[in-house]
Each structure stands twice: as structure tokens, then as C-alpha cells.
Amino acid sequence: MRHRSPLPEVREEETPLTSARRLWALLRGGIRATTEKMKKEELKAAQLTHGLQHLRHLSFPQPVRHVAYNSSTSLFVVLDAESQLHLHKEDGWFSHGTQAPEPIAGLLYATQVNKYVAWDQGSLQVLGPAFEVLSKVLAPHGICCCRYSPELNQVVTAGAGSLSIWAFRYGFSQLQCQATVQQGLSPRDTFTRLALDTCVPQKCFAACGTGVAVFNISQGELLTFQRDLHNRAITDIVYCEAGACVVTASRDTTIKVWDEKWLIQTIFVGHTGPVTAVTIYPQGPLILSASQDGTIRTWNLQTIDQVDEVHVAEVVEHLQTHPEGGYVVSLTGSTVDLWKVNQLYSLHTRLGAAVTRLCTIDLSAVGSFPVRAVCACQDSTVRLVAAHTGRILSTLLLDRPCQAVEVAYCLPKETLFVLLELGQLLRVNAAVNPMSVKKMVAPWSESARPCCLLVYSHIVDPKKAYAQWREIVEQKGDKKSWAQLPLKYLLVLGQEDGSLCVLRWFTGRVQYQVEAHGSERVTALAAYPHDTWIISAGGDRTVKVWRIFPYIDECLTLLRSFSLPVPAWAFHPLPEAVMEPLSQAFLEEHFAAGLGSPAQGIDGLPQPGSDNCSYWWVCRAALDRHVLSGLQARTWPGVCTVL
């Protein structure tokens, strides 16, 4: 057990000056320790995961009743059972606290008027920004729950057998009852939860037992009372604007989604205990629910399935979200937890099998071409996907168990090249669905087997290329003969024997072959049409830059090369925003320090200020580092934080 160090002993002969110095040193040491602790906490590495991420755990001396969010000051206001107000910043750090002027049971923030509304069972109070009482009005029908409508700038309260609508008056400092709805209700109809939609006229959904009453709060009337929606009592209700639906949670362990006609859209089943709370995440079509089974689960309204599950130590009693900050707040006894939903990815399209190879083709910089993605899957298929919509355009069906190890797609010609496990190369018409194989080229020998490939697109006239693409799409394939095809699109293969091979488009015959990486296999290829470059990496631990001349047979000429301690396996271009010019001396020194000897490592690099330079990533899995090569070279352990 840790004990605090006792205060220094005060000597009898201590003067006021020495006493002041001693106490000041004690205070300074305590402040320094606290500051360092806070700094250490802030600099703690955050685990970046998809889904619900915990931000802060707050404990209070008394049970928590409500949490309000002030969007103008970005503060959470926590109300406890003793009517004490605790104000916390968005990151959870404590700001200050105060006592409510009178005992209250609930609190909300009215965004349109910058006022707080507090209530108890028999009255409503309007509080100023500093929680001073501006007015108090009696609620003769009682208050069990309360909601604020920013669209109408009104407050809705509900109790036993009644629902009341309140409007701000007298400079927004007082609430006045506009209407009370009792017709069609009985004193036994006690409402426990309220939800408001955003339509015109605005409706209020009030949960009562196993049913929901729907009110038109603009007209102050009961529209319908849907009973027996669940087998057991409804514990929470929310309205989802994205789906125009009502979501109810119940003690029967289910979450039901209802349309405007109260027909079931879907039922989410997965909780093993009564569902205690439900809320809608404002930044996406997600439902978050808490249950007595000790979990908070996330459900996707688009895919109709569970997408996340978080286990908590105690049962969550209430969940709420705040659209302004995108935070999720969970209440449990005398604790409050702040959460955030990380949308690291979203489901774009279902492929039905795991993806083994993915490549994206984006020619938007040179024309009006759409963006495409090619996915090689484990089920012996290759799928062409529209990147923006996720729609599967066409599929290549291979004979099982044959697998595609590399793919290269030429969008302007709607031609796909597929490299198979045994070295066969397929030329495929991607303009039809399913795709059709037009040509298969077998490997020339075991040592000359292709291991990687790319399509080099030399587009000099984007408008003409786009018009040709539209014609090919309409004709369901390229009908031209190879003799009439200008050498604007080149197929380049990297082979096991370390050579680069350029093939003729339609026949698959060798147009030009050059030794590149000795007898070691080619490990990676990348094309940079803007610079008329091709970059290759091989098992000989070299990276070579080739100038390409698309209109002649001998189309590859070595431009420069450099060495690495281990083979490179992938390239990726860098945006200009993260570049800065560095000297040749820095480059050589950095290679000597981190990558090896510059004498045998760098060959023919451009000088600073030269226009003939480029930047690319060389990713090396063995060292778990990322190297920026070209005019500058740097290494970062692990993930590059510069980006």
C-alpha cells in the first residue's frame, strides 16, 4: 500500500522566510509531479481500432442521473443524485463544479437559446449559462421524462397519462405550457422514454410498457398508440433520421426497427440479457445498444448485422450521443464513460471470398475515366469493381483450384491481364460479364517464369483515349487488330531469371527483353507515366529506374539504380506535400548510417534542384521500415508518422 510522504518537520527555530521557502518547494514539487503525470497521460499511445473506442472513465461520489452537453462551450455537464453539477471538457478532463440552485432530477441544454432546462417531478426550471435560476414553473401533470426540440425550440415533457409541450417566452427566460395531450390516454399510461423525429410536422414517440404512443407536437394531438410491440417492457427508444425509422429496445433482449407504418424492418438479435439502452450514432447508420449481458454492441442499419462488441465491467444503464461532437456517453451507477466510434473503414461491397490481391486504377488525372478496383479472390475469381459505388461490374471465373497471383488492368482498353500460379498469363476481355479469356501465354521456361507484371499507359491524347474507351465499352470489347494498335499501352513482365520482358499486346510474343537484376527474381514493378519511368526491384537487393520509350521496340533504358540491404517488395508514390529538398551529402550519409555503404549503394542519383527526379516508397518487410528513396532517403521504424 502506497503512503504519502509526510510533510517536512517544522523546526522550532524556523523563521518565516525559511518556512515560506520550504512550503513553496513542496508546492512546486507537487505541481511538477502532477504536470508530468498529466503530460505522460496525454502522450500515451492510443490504440487505433475500428468501432467503439473508449476515451475516458469518470467516477463521481454520487450516482449519476443525467449528462447534458453544452455545444457552445464544448462541456459535458454531469448531474448527480445530490444535485451537484460536474463540468468536464470533451476529452474528459475536469473543468469545474457547482451546486444546482435547487434539487433537480434531470437536466438538458437548449441549443437555440443557450439555456439549461432542469426538472423534477412537479416543476420545470430555466437556468442561465452560469446555472442561475431564471424562472420556475409548475407541471401539474407530473414529469417522468423530458426532451428538447431544437427544430421547434420547444421542450416536451411526459408523465402519467399526459404529454405536455412547452415554449420559451419573455426573452427565452421562462417556459409556458402550449398544450397538454391527455385524450386517448389513461392514468396507467406512464411514459418512460421520449424520442423526437426531424420531420415537418414534428412527431414525438413516447415509450409506455410494451407500446409506443405517437404525438404530433406541432398540433398537440395523439396520432396513434401502438401496443404490444415487444413481449416485455420497452426500455429505450430512438429515432433514426438516416433510415426514417424508429428503434426500440426491450427487456426481451431484442432491438426492433420500425418504419412509418409500424411495420418491422428488421430485428437485431444477439444480446443474451435484457437490453437496457439504445442510441443512434450521428455520423453513420449505426445503432449502439447496451444490455445486462455486460456488452455494448454496434449494429449497422445498412448491412443489417452486428459490426462491433465491447465488454464492460458494469451494466450500462443509459446511452446517449451528441451530434455536435460525435461522442457516445454511457452511464453506469456513479460512473460515466466517454466513447468515440472510429470509422476506419466501412463495408463497400461484398465479394463472397477473401481477397488475395487488390489493385486500383485511377486515371482521373489524365481524363474523365472512372476509378476501378480489381480484386483477386481465394474462390478462383477476379472481380472488377466500381470504386466509388462498390458495384461489381464483371467477374472472371477461373478453373478451381487455379489462383490468380498478379493482375494488371488497362482501363482504356478494358483488358485485364492475369498471372496464374504456374506462370501462365491470361489476356481477358473485361468489357463483358462474365469476363472472357482471349489469349493464354505459357511460360517459356521454368527459370523465365513471370512473377510480376504491370500495364504502362502512355496517354498523349486523353480525349481520344476516353472516346476509344467509350467505343470499346459499347462494343463489349476491343475489336481492333494488333497491327493497328499504337504502342501506347505496354505490358511489362518481371521474371524469375531477373529480366524484364515487354510483350506484344494481342499475341503475347516478346517485343523486348533486358537483363535487370542478375539471376535473382524481380520482386516489384511500378509505373510512372508522368515521368516516362518504370521502377523495378529484385532479389539482388537493387532498385532500378528505367526510361521507357513506348513507340520503339527496344523501349527500356536503364536510367539509375541503388542498393538496399534487403530486397524491396512494393513501391508507392509520395505526394509533393510531404517532400523537402535534401542534399546529396545527406542522402549518402543516411544510406551509410541506415541502409549500407554509399559507395556500393547509390548510383547516378540526381542532384538537388534537378527536374529529373521522383519520389517513391520502398517498403521492406524484413526490417519493418519504410524508406523514402529518390532525391531524399529516410527511414522510420514501424509506421511512418510523417504522413
XYZ file of C-alpha atoms in Angstrom:
643
model
C 0.000 0.000 0.000
C 1.370 3.380 -1.003
C 1.661 6.135 1.606
C 2.163 9.797 1.005
C 5.454 11.160 2.228
C 4.954 13.203 5.411
C 5.430 16.943 5.419
C 8.905 18.100 6.386
C 9.226 18.555 10.128
C 8.867 22.158 11.227
C 11.717 23.165 13.458
C 11.117 25.483 16.379
C 13.834 27.874 15.258
C 12.443 28.044 11.658
C 11.979 31.628 10.515
C 9.057 32.813 8.415
C 11.393 33.079 5.404
C 12.665 29.506 5.652
C 9.129 28.285 6.297
C 7.912 30.049 3.178
C 10.774 28.573 1.143
C 10.064 25.082 2.453
C 6.348 25.281 1.691
C 6.997 26.809 -1.720
C 9.405 23.979 -2.587
C 6.777 21.467 -1.500
C 4.119 23.161 -3.661
C 6.423 23.420 -6.653
C 7.375 19.756 -6.386
C 3.731 18.707 -6.198
C 2.779 20.821 -9.208
C 5.688 19.459 -11.215
C 4.745 15.876 -10.389
C 1.110 16.497 -11.326
C 2.099 18.204 -14.584
C 4.398 15.355 -15.539
C 1.668 12.843 -14.754
C -0.832 14.698 -16.952
C 1.729 15.041 -19.739
C 2.530 11.345 -19.574
C -1.162 10.521 -19.727
C -1.685 12.753 -22.762
C 1.319 11.285 -24.603
C 0.203 7.718 -24.003
C -0.108 5.808 -27.266
C -3.720 5.410 -28.374
C -4.842 2.094 -29.805
C -6.422 2.870 -33.149
C -9.134 0.319 -33.776
C -12.256 0.197 -35.857
C -15.505 0.587 -33.965
C -16.271 1.798 -30.466
C -13.172 3.154 -28.719
C -13.047 4.066 -25.045
C -11.809 7.599 -24.316
C -12.255 8.308 -20.610
C -13.694 6.824 -17.421
C -15.152 9.317 -14.931
C -16.094 8.456 -11.350
C -18.322 10.523 -9.079
C -19.149 10.364 -5.363
C -22.898 10.030 -6.013
C -24.998 8.148 -8.594
C -25.276 9.991 -11.911
C -28.728 10.998 -13.077
C -28.152 12.885 -16.335
C -25.424 14.144 -18.656
C -26.036 17.259 -20.753
C -23.699 18.538 -23.475
C -23.188 22.288 -23.936
C -22.227 22.686 -27.598
C -21.314 26.372 -27.217
C -18.672 25.685 -24.549
C -17.952 22.041 -25.526
C -18.511 20.903 -21.949
C -20.247 17.864 -20.501
C -22.455 18.720 -17.511
C -22.916 15.743 -15.198
C -25.797 15.862 -12.696
C -25.545 13.543 -9.705
C -28.127 12.444 -7.134
C -27.187 15.302 -4.757
C -27.904 17.919 -7.473
C -24.189 18.590 -7.793
C -23.083 19.672 -11.279
C -19.698 18.478 -12.567
C -18.408 20.120 -15.754
C -15.893 18.209 -17.874
C -14.169 19.019 -21.139
C -14.654 16.935 -24.272
C -11.547 14.895 -23.504
C -12.934 14.082 -20.054
C -10.694 16.372 -18.007
C -12.439 18.127 -15.137
C -13.229 21.823 -15.685
C -15.116 22.939 -12.582
C -18.122 22.091 -10.437
C -21.074 23.847 -8.845
C -24.197 23.107 -6.855
C -27.592 23.345 -8.540
C -29.686 26.165 -7.044
C -32.466 23.707 -6.164
C -32.799 19.914 -6.050
C -33.420 18.642 -9.596
C -33.914 15.223 -11.171
C -32.813 15.956 -14.752
C -31.017 18.488 -16.921
C -30.798 19.305 -20.631
C -29.237 22.056 -22.738
C -31.353 24.152 -25.142
C -29.000 24.892 -28.024
C -31.105 27.594 -29.694
C -31.282 29.865 -26.640
C -28.104 28.922 -24.717
C -30.095 27.985 -21.617
C -30.374 24.920 -19.396
C -33.714 23.309 -18.563
C -33.896 21.425 -15.272
C -36.813 19.450 -13.920
C -38.099 17.398 -11.054
C -41.361 15.505 -10.692
C -43.518 18.613 -10.398
C -41.736 21.606 -11.951
C -39.517 22.975 -14.709
C -36.709 25.490 -14.275
C -34.876 27.629 -16.811
C -31.237 28.113 -15.821
C -28.780 30.582 -17.292
C -25.319 29.728 -18.646
C -23.941 30.006 -15.095
C -26.789 27.801 -13.737
C -28.598 30.701 -12.119
C -32.383 30.272 -11.849
C -34.186 32.450 -14.387
C -37.671 31.061 -13.840
C -39.613 28.167 -12.373
C -42.985 26.838 -13.475
C -45.139 24.079 -12.010
C -46.016 20.997 -14.053
C -49.413 19.882 -12.745
C -49.408 16.584 -14.652
C -46.010 15.466 -13.420
C -42.757 14.830 -15.275
C -41.175 11.433 -15.818
C -39.060 12.296 -18.878
C -38.143 15.390 -20.846
C -36.730 16.189 -24.319
C -35.740 19.365 -26.162
C -36.652 20.016 -29.802
C -34.060 22.278 -31.483
C -36.210 22.426 -34.644
C -39.167 23.982 -32.778
C -37.172 25.379 -29.837
C -39.659 23.703 -27.507
C -39.486 21.346 -24.548
C -41.574 18.165 -24.400
C -42.378 16.506 -21.074
C -44.349 13.353 -20.327
C -45.742 11.770 -17.202
C -48.601 9.510 -16.178
C -51.305 9.680 -18.865
C -50.213 13.004 -20.363
C -47.718 14.748 -22.631
C -47.037 18.499 -22.470
C -45.378 20.906 -24.915
C -43.584 23.961 -23.507
C -42.385 27.081 -25.345
C -39.852 29.715 -24.316
C -41.224 33.164 -23.511
C -40.032 36.529 -22.154
C -36.614 36.607 -23.738
C -36.257 32.814 -23.512
C -36.109 33.042 -19.740
C -39.389 31.282 -18.946
C -41.295 28.228 -20.132
C -45.012 28.350 -20.844
C -47.212 25.300 -21.471
C -48.541 25.398 -25.034
C -50.573 22.192 -24.981
C -51.231 19.108 -22.890
C -52.391 15.901 -24.541
C -54.495 13.548 -22.410
C -57.184 12.409 -24.825
C -56.775 8.742 -25.706
C -54.560 8.106 -22.678
C -55.263 6.670 -19.251
C -53.545 7.410 -15.918
C -51.961 3.966 -16.152
C -50.063 5.010 -19.305
C -46.809 6.134 -17.735
C -44.237 7.236 -20.312
C -40.613 6.419 -19.522
C -38.687 7.437 -22.670
C -39.160 10.068 -25.390
C -37.766 10.401 -28.912
C -38.280 13.170 -31.488
C -38.061 12.982 -35.255
C -36.880 15.777 -37.563
C -39.822 15.816 -39.985
C -42.426 18.509 -40.559
C -44.749 18.370 -38.683
C -42.546 17.029 -35.927
C -43.593 13.895 -34.074
C -42.785 12.624 -30.610
C -42.518 8.906 -29.818
C -43.220 8.028 -26.187
C -42.488 4.559 -24.802
C -45.019 3.113 -22.384
C -44.805 -0.502 -21.232
C -44.643 -2.667 -24.358
C -46.091 0.038 -26.636
C -45.301 3.412 -28.182
C -47.566 6.462 -28.430
C -47.017 8.858 -31.340
C -47.834 12.565 -30.922
C -47.912 15.483 -33.334
C -46.239 18.098 -31.156
C -46.829 20.852 -33.713
C -50.594 20.354 -33.362
C -50.580 18.908 -29.846
C -52.504 15.711 -30.575
C -52.183 11.948 -30.230
C -51.779 10.278 -33.626
C -51.623 6.606 -32.680
C -50.816 4.290 -29.804
C -49.084 1.110 -30.939
C -49.330 -1.519 -28.221
C -47.672 -4.917 -27.750
C -44.651 -4.130 -29.910
C -42.464 -6.296 -27.662
C -43.036 -9.255 -25.370
C -41.602 -7.361 -22.408
C -41.312 -3.698 -21.436
C -39.596 -1.248 -23.780
C -36.519 0.162 -22.053
C -35.437 2.768 -24.618
C -36.490 4.357 -27.904
C -34.694 6.493 -30.511
C -35.444 7.903 -33.952
C -33.003 7.314 -36.831
C -33.105 10.151 -39.341
C -30.909 8.338 -41.902
C -33.358 5.453 -42.184
C -36.539 7.363 -41.279
C -37.304 4.676 -38.731
C -37.955 4.184 -35.023
C -35.718 1.874 -32.993
C -36.990 0.263 -29.795
C -35.088 -1.779 -27.209
C -36.741 -4.149 -24.781
C -36.170 -6.433 -21.849
C -36.968 -9.310 -24.210
C -33.299 -8.987 -25.447
C -34.299 -7.713 -28.910
C -33.901 -4.433 -30.787
C -36.595 -3.735 -33.358
C -36.576 -1.248 -36.237
C -39.965 0.105 -37.374
C -40.978 2.078 -40.463
C -43.511 4.906 -40.603
C -46.421 2.443 -40.779
C -45.116 0.483 -37.782
C -44.112 -2.488 -39.868
C -40.968 -4.271 -38.737
C -37.967 -3.513 -40.948
C -35.557 -5.708 -39.030
C -34.927 -7.292 -35.640
C -31.433 -7.327 -34.151
C -30.877 -10.411 -32.019
C -27.626 -11.094 -30.209
C -27.859 -9.840 -26.653
C -28.219 -12.598 -24.079
C -29.778 -10.341 -21.445
C -32.363 -7.551 -21.302
C -31.407 -4.531 -23.427
C -31.095 -1.519 -21.137
C -30.299 1.316 -23.557
C -30.085 2.157 -27.252
C -28.889 5.186 -29.212
C -28.076 6.255 -32.778
C -24.553 7.237 -33.730
C -24.941 10.539 -35.628
C -22.007 10.100 -38.062
C -23.263 6.879 -39.601
C -26.190 4.464 -39.858
C -25.153 2.713 -36.653
C -27.192 1.621 -33.635
C -25.463 1.209 -30.290
C -27.128 -0.895 -27.608
C -26.267 -1.876 -24.043
C -27.509 -4.913 -22.190
C -27.398 -6.655 -18.854
C -25.154 -9.242 -20.529
C -22.307 -6.758 -19.971
C -21.792 -5.689 -23.576
C -22.205 -2.632 -25.773
C -22.936 -3.754 -29.313
C -22.900 -1.839 -32.584
C -25.367 -2.688 -35.343
C -25.264 -1.481 -38.949
C -28.606 -0.446 -40.413
C -27.332 -0.849 -43.979
C -25.853 -4.332 -43.708
C -28.357 -5.485 -41.048
C -25.796 -7.173 -38.849
C -23.652 -6.693 -35.759
C -20.353 -4.949 -36.531
C -18.792 -4.488 -33.085
C -18.997 -5.728 -29.497
C -17.351 -4.240 -26.407
C -17.426 -5.844 -22.963
C -17.892 -3.557 -19.960
C -17.327 -4.220 -16.269
C -20.755 -2.989 -15.118
C -24.186 -2.931 -16.694
C -24.779 0.285 -18.655
C -27.982 1.993 -17.583
C -28.193 4.668 -20.265
C -26.589 5.546 -23.620
C -26.673 8.883 -25.378
C -24.932 10.547 -28.302
C -24.267 14.191 -29.063
C -24.346 15.073 -32.788
C -22.215 18.181 -32.291
C -19.184 16.295 -31.001
C -19.905 12.767 -32.173
C -19.363 11.345 -28.686
C -21.087 8.403 -27.059
C -21.778 8.652 -23.322
C -22.622 5.660 -21.154
C -23.979 5.962 -17.600
C -23.423 3.257 -15.009
C -24.250 3.958 -11.378
C -21.836 6.651 -10.217
C -19.591 6.459 -13.299
C -19.654 7.975 -16.781
C -17.660 6.673 -19.747
C -16.874 8.623 -22.902
C -16.599 6.733 -26.185
C -15.915 7.507 -29.823
C -16.754 5.443 -32.876
C -13.756 5.096 -35.192
C -14.871 4.661 -38.790
C -11.568 3.301 -40.067
C -13.425 1.500 -42.820
C -16.948 0.865 -43.998
C -18.402 -2.023 -45.929
C -18.232 -1.070 -49.596
C -19.168 -4.273 -51.372
C -19.479 -7.974 -50.599
C -17.193 -10.208 -52.667
C -18.046 -13.545 -51.102
C -14.418 -14.618 -50.612
C -11.168 -13.348 -49.159
C -9.141 -11.001 -51.373
C -5.556 -12.080 -52.079
C -4.579 -9.264 -54.446
C -6.038 -5.777 -54.861
C -5.097 -3.070 -57.330
C -6.713 0.289 -58.019
C -6.695 2.070 -61.371
C -7.202 5.828 -61.198
C -6.744 7.727 -64.472
C -8.811 10.734 -63.393
C -5.684 12.923 -63.584
C -5.385 12.375 -67.352
C -9.041 12.131 -68.351
C -12.635 11.519 -67.341
C -12.088 7.827 -66.704
C -13.847 6.206 -63.733
C -11.871 4.668 -60.882
C -11.766 0.889 -60.875
C -10.576 -1.746 -58.419
C -9.534 -5.275 -59.355
C -9.828 -7.962 -56.671
C -8.284 -11.414 -56.989
C -10.148 -13.698 -54.580
C -9.493 -17.067 -52.965
C -12.509 -18.633 -54.668
C -10.642 -18.630 -58.032
C -12.300 -15.450 -59.248
C -11.153 -11.984 -60.260
C -13.721 -9.222 -59.827
C -13.785 -5.758 -61.373
C -15.404 -3.246 -59.001
C -16.522 0.364 -59.492
C -14.507 2.063 -56.753
C -16.978 4.852 -55.982
C -20.170 2.791 -55.846
C -18.842 -0.655 -54.912
C -20.812 -2.308 -57.715
C -19.263 -5.460 -59.174
C -19.010 -4.799 -62.920
C -17.656 -8.122 -64.169
C -16.145 -11.363 -62.891
C -13.520 -13.732 -64.255
C -14.219 -17.362 -63.333
C -11.067 -19.492 -63.219
C -10.986 -23.280 -63.083
C -10.559 -24.355 -59.473
C -8.177 -24.646 -57.718
C -6.352 -22.248 -60.054
C -5.476 -18.934 -58.360
C -4.512 -15.508 -59.702
C -1.239 -14.320 -58.143
C -0.950 -10.995 -60.022
C -3.363 -8.824 -62.001
C -2.913 -5.771 -64.228
C -5.841 -3.870 -65.713
C -5.799 -1.495 -68.684
C -8.919 0.616 -68.276
C -8.814 2.442 -71.658
C -8.762 -0.931 -73.447
C -10.979 -2.816 -70.953
C -8.316 -5.512 -70.922
C -7.247 -7.483 -67.879
C -4.018 -9.471 -67.631
C -3.957 -12.256 -65.053
C -0.857 -14.154 -63.948
C -1.594 -17.653 -62.646
C 0.290 -19.752 -60.102
C 2.070 -21.893 -62.705
C 3.222 -18.882 -64.719
C 0.510 -18.779 -67.389
C -0.537 -15.308 -68.495
C -4.156 -14.624 -69.466
C -5.407 -11.729 -71.569
C -9.042 -11.168 -70.657
C -11.840 -9.035 -72.084
C -13.212 -7.128 -69.055
C -15.958 -5.341 -71.006
C -18.323 -8.316 -70.674
C -19.734 -10.100 -67.638
C -18.556 -12.729 -67.007
C -15.159 -11.888 -68.445
C -13.883 -13.925 -71.375
C -10.318 -15.193 -71.832
C -8.933 -14.122 -75.230
C -5.371 -15.410 -75.009
C -3.242 -17.617 -72.773
C 0.558 -17.409 -72.904
C 2.531 -20.244 -71.330
C 5.904 -19.575 -69.655
C 8.921 -20.044 -71.944
C 10.873 -21.995 -69.302
C 10.914 -22.659 -65.556
C 13.658 -20.074 -64.998
C 11.896 -17.486 -67.163
C 8.561 -17.762 -65.400
C 6.885 -14.360 -64.913
C 6.403 -13.374 -61.268
C 5.034 -9.817 -61.516
C 3.523 -7.604 -64.184
C 2.245 -4.111 -64.901
C 0.478 -2.208 -67.661
C 2.172 1.017 -68.729
C -0.365 3.532 -70.118
C 1.167 6.254 -72.280
C -1.829 8.524 -72.889
C -0.863 11.524 -75.027
C -4.409 12.494 -76.044
C -6.808 11.984 -73.088
C -9.908 12.971 -75.082
C -9.150 10.485 -77.834
C -8.335 7.774 -75.298
C -11.623 8.418 -73.489
C -13.573 8.290 -76.756
C -11.899 4.979 -77.641
C -12.777 3.623 -74.198
C -16.439 4.581 -74.633
C -16.441 2.824 -78.002
C -14.893 -0.319 -76.508
C -17.483 -0.356 -73.705
C -20.315 -0.093 -76.238
C -18.791 -2.807 -78.448
C -18.237 -5.081 -75.420
C -14.539 -5.398 -76.167
C -11.595 -4.158 -78.223
C -12.192 -5.219 -81.840
C -9.010 -3.755 -83.338
C -6.200 -5.944 -84.645
C -2.782 -5.732 -83.014
C -1.186 -4.263 -86.154
C -3.393 -1.175 -85.956
C -2.850 -0.612 -82.234
C -0.420 2.245 -81.454
C 2.179 1.289 -78.863
C 0.648 3.382 -76.115
C -0.153 0.549 -73.741
C 2.702 -1.789 -72.859
C 2.612 -4.992 -70.855
C 5.801 -5.427 -68.810
C 6.678 -8.671 -67.016
C 9.219 -9.249 -64.275
C 10.604 -12.787 -64.412
C 12.211 -15.348 -62.146
C 15.525 -15.071 -64.029
C 15.771 -11.346 -63.151
C 14.898 -9.991 -66.592
C 12.233 -7.540 -67.707
C 10.150 -8.532 -70.680
C 7.818 -6.366 -72.791
C 5.117 -8.363 -74.597
C 3.107 -7.501 -77.655
C -0.461 -6.703 -76.700
C -2.556 -9.233 -78.633
C -0.134 -12.056 -79.470
C 1.800 -12.231 -76.204
C 5.090 -12.544 -78.089
C 8.240 -10.940 -76.717
C 8.799 -7.447 -78.071
C 11.877 -6.635 -75.996
C 13.761 -8.304 -73.139
C 16.528 -6.846 -70.958
C 18.587 -8.173 -68.052
C 17.669 -6.251 -64.927
C 18.551 -7.984 -61.645
C 21.162 -10.593 -62.479
C 19.926 -14.092 -61.822
C 17.596 -13.074 -58.959
C 13.838 -12.784 -59.413
C 12.099 -9.456 -59.948
C 10.175 -8.667 -56.752
C 8.246 -5.480 -57.610
C 7.332 -3.208 -60.514
C 5.881 0.294 -60.601
C 4.990 2.633 -63.474
C 5.249 6.431 -63.514
C 3.851 7.571 -66.886
C 4.189 11.246 -65.963
C 7.991 10.817 -65.877
C 8.014 8.027 -68.525
C 9.631 5.761 -65.929
C 9.342 2.183 -64.812
C 10.874 1.163 -61.482
C 11.880 -2.413 -60.744
C 13.177 -4.145 -57.627
C 14.803 -7.542 -57.442
C 16.201 -10.230 -55.221
C 19.688 -8.835 -55.869
C 18.769 -6.019 -53.429
C 18.768 -3.328 -56.085
C 16.143 -0.846 -57.211
C 16.435 0.321 -60.813
C 14.789 3.168 -62.670
C 14.154 2.664 -66.394
C 13.303 5.210 -69.037
C 10.575 3.885 -71.308
C 10.173 4.781 -74.978
C 6.711 3.480 -75.897
C 6.999 3.881 -79.692
C 10.103 1.758 -80.361
C 10.833 -1.937 -79.924
C 13.869 -1.536 -77.640
C 11.777 0.513 -75.262
C 13.656 0.216 -71.919
C 16.867 2.038 -70.998
C 18.456 1.977 -67.539
C 18.434 5.449 -66.001
C 19.739 4.919 -62.455
C 19.979 2.311 -59.706
C 20.710 1.974 -55.999
C 21.054 -0.836 -53.487
C 19.238 -1.875 -50.326
C 20.229 -4.259 -47.504
C 17.209 -6.460 -48.268
C 15.000 -6.862 -51.335
C 12.223 -4.315 -51.797
C 8.763 -5.737 -52.251
C 6.492 -2.750 -53.012
C 6.502 0.854 -54.225
C 4.162 3.732 -53.627
C 4.438 7.330 -54.894
C 4.512 10.195 -52.416
C 2.536 13.439 -52.719
C 4.565 16.592 -53.088
C 3.186 17.966 -49.811
C 5.456 15.730 -47.731
C 8.666 16.349 -49.678
C 11.529 18.687 -48.866
C 14.784 19.106 -50.811
C 17.845 17.481 -49.226
C 21.483 17.481 -50.215
C 23.347 14.604 -51.863
C 25.658 14.523 -48.843
C 22.696 13.937 -46.505
C 21.419 11.175 -48.758
C 24.757 9.352 -48.854
C 25.283 9.838 -45.123
C 21.818 8.487 -44.371
C 22.322 5.469 -46.591
C 25.659 4.842 -44.870
C 24.043 5.090 -41.427
C 20.821 3.204 -42.040
C 20.972 1.260 -45.267
C 24.554 0.301 -46.062
C 27.632 1.581 -47.795
C 27.000 4.528 -50.133
C 29.934 3.536 -52.309
C 28.130 0.439 -53.499
C 24.615 1.588 -52.666
C 23.959 4.752 -54.721
C 24.459 5.057 -58.412
C 23.586 8.002 -60.648
C 21.194 9.843 -58.306
C 20.015 13.289 -59.492
C 21.439 16.401 -57.922
C 19.334 18.816 -55.823
C 17.304 21.149 -57.990
C 17.209 18.733 -60.908
C 13.896 18.366 -62.691
C 14.689 14.758 -63.471
C 13.813 13.283 -60.083
C 10.953 11.494 -58.395
C 9.946 10.085 -55.024
C 8.655 6.705 -54.028
C 8.221 4.378 -51.117
C 10.370 1.271 -50.908
C 8.700 -0.951 -48.317
C 10.908 -3.617 -46.741
C 9.080 -6.131 -44.610
C 12.205 -7.750 -43.152
C 13.353 -4.569 -41.398
C 9.853 -3.289 -40.613
C 10.858 0.100 -42.003
C 9.728 2.456 -44.734
C 12.367 4.107 -46.925
C 11.749 7.204 -48.979
C 14.064 6.983 -51.998
C 14.946 9.326 -54.826
C 16.291 12.767 -54.073
C 15.916 12.084 -50.355
C 16.117 8.953 -48.230
C 14.846 8.493 -44.691
C 13.904 5.551 -42.533
C 11.122 5.371 -39.968
C 10.692 2.365 -37.654
C 7.280 0.785 -37.948
C 4.528 3.010 -39.282
C 5.611 6.303 -40.827
C 4.258 9.075 -38.616
C 5.337 11.808 -41.031
C 2.279 11.115 -43.149
